[in-house]
Amino acid sequence: MAAAVAIFTGAVFTGCGSGDGGVICTGNEVSADNGPAAPKEAVAWLKFADREVPLYEYTGAVIPALEGKNTNLAVTKDAIYGIRSDAEEKNYRLQKLTLKDGAIASVEDLGIVLNEPISSDGKNIYYLTREDELACYNGKAATLTPTPGIGVVRAIYGGKNAYTSGSFVSDADVMFGATSKDGIKDAKTVLSKDVFDKLARAKDATHEANAFLIGADADGFYVSSLATYGSTDKEWTKPLHTYAPDGKILHTFECNENIPSSAQKRTTWERSVVVTKDYVVFYSDGYLRAFNKKTGAYVGDIELGRDSRKLSPTGVTTDDENHIYFIDDNSHIYRIDL
């Protein structure tokens, strides 16, 4: 694995340029207001803490049935990306939903991909086309790069850096580096795979399995896991660990812990959490539950629905603000602004 990481360090994100004036995937900084525009009208206003927040639905061109369990949406200023299953060909294909004035203007098929997480830095989209091969798509063309041992890439939205890991955090170190056309500059380990490998092997209450790099932003990176407490008798939980950029652990969140006695106990699933600019947000059928990202304090729940129908978010993503994008019922895409 060490050799694999070494190869990755010098190879990944080699750019989308041809050297002859073509465009290049560089991960350059983009403006602060770099997310896609919201639809013109909210379809509902939902109570969140002491205020109401808007729920929008992206409509226009017909949305193909999108996957949301093993993968997620990704956004840029002018598009939403997702993965659909092609049952006839028995593969998965990346879809680009181009936006204009907050509506879906067109849908483009970008080719075969793995049903794995996709990521955005606000300009470029990163995804796996096959095992150990990463694509960088800049909105016009994709460059493919061998990435042995790397299963997850989490680019920082609006930034110049990315975090990577194996398919699980226990498979390969969490690495951090600057993206450029020449690869990851000064890539370094910020969290050893041994941390979660040890927890996965534990036979006592410290046991945690399935550690997964769920996201990253300018404040650090985020790992979800499954805590079994070494027991089949105690209810298992799905903690979210937040880390500073240097790998120092900051907080551990669990959906049903550190909440008021009046708050409802919620059913949770693995990896069903997203980290926005200010919040750690757990989600499942019909709800969002938000905690303050920096203090760990419970903020509030949102009963997630419209027209008396409960929404079930999958494929959840964010930009570098408190905007959450998600799929409901495979072919509906919503946005909620916290």
JSON list of N, CA, C and O in Angstrom, two decimals, residues 37 72 112 128 159 164:
[
{"chain": "A", "resi": 37, "resn": "ALA", "atom": "N", "xyz": [-27.12, 28.03, -9.08]},
{"chain": "A", "resi": 37, "resn": "ALA", "atom": "CA", "xyz": [-28.24, 28.86, -8.68]},
{"chain": "A", "resi": 37, "resn": "ALA", "atom": "C", "xyz": [-29.40, 28.00, -8.23]},
{"chain": "A", "resi": 37, "resn": "ALA", "atom": "O", "xyz": [-29.63, 26.90, -8.74]},
{"chain": "A", "resi": 72, "resn": "ASN", "atom": "N", "xyz": [-22.89, 9.76, -4.80]},
{"chain": "A", "resi": 72, "resn": "ASN", "atom": "CA", "xyz": [-23.54, 11.01, -4.39]},
{"chain": "A", "resi": 72, "resn": "ASN", "atom": "C", "xyz": [-23.57, 11.97, -5.57]},
{"chain": "A", "resi": 72, "resn": "ASN", "atom": "O", "xyz": [-22.88, 11.77, -6.57]},
{"chain": "A", "resi": 112, "resn": "ILE", "atom": "N", "xyz": [-19.09, 5.52, -19.01]},
{"chain": "A", "resi": 112, "resn": "ILE", "atom": "CA", "xyz": [-19.11, 4.51, -17.96]},
{"chain": "A", "resi": 112, "resn": "ILE", "atom": "C", "xyz": [-18.23, 4.92, -16.78]},
{"chain": "A", "resi": 112, "resn": "ILE", "atom": "O", "xyz": [-17.11, 5.40, -16.95]},
{"chain": "A", "resi": 128, "resn": "LEU", "atom": "N", "xyz": [-14.22, 7.78, -10.42]},
{"chain": "A", "resi": 128, "resn": "LEU", "atom": "CA", "xyz": [-13.52, 6.59, -10.85]},
{"chain": "A", "resi": 128, "resn": "LEU", "atom": "C", "xyz": [-14.20, 6.00, -12.07]},
{"chain": "A", "resi": 128, "resn": "LEU", "atom": "O", "xyz": [-15.41, 5.76, -12.08]},
{"chain": "A", "resi": 159, "resn": "GLY", "atom": "N", "xyz": [-11.56, 25.25, -3.59]},
{"chain": "A", "resi": 159, "resn": "GLY", "atom": "CA", "xyz": [-10.16, 25.30, -3.18]},
{"chain": "A", "resi": 159, "resn": "GLY", "atom": "C", "xyz": [-9.22, 24.64, -4.16]},
{"chain": "A", "resi": 159, "resn": "GLY", "atom": "O", "xyz": [-9.58, 24.32, -5.29]},
{"chain": "A", "resi": 164, "resn": "THR", "atom": "N", "xyz": [-7.59, 12.06, 0.07]},
{"chain": "A", "resi": 164, "resn": "THR", "atom": "CA", "xyz": [-7.85, 10.76, -0.53]},
{"chain": "A", "resi": 164, "resn": "THR", "atom": "C", "xyz": [-7.73, 9.68, 0.54]},
{"chain": "A", "resi": 164, "resn": "THR", "atom": "O", "xyz": [-7.13, 9.88, 1.59]}
]
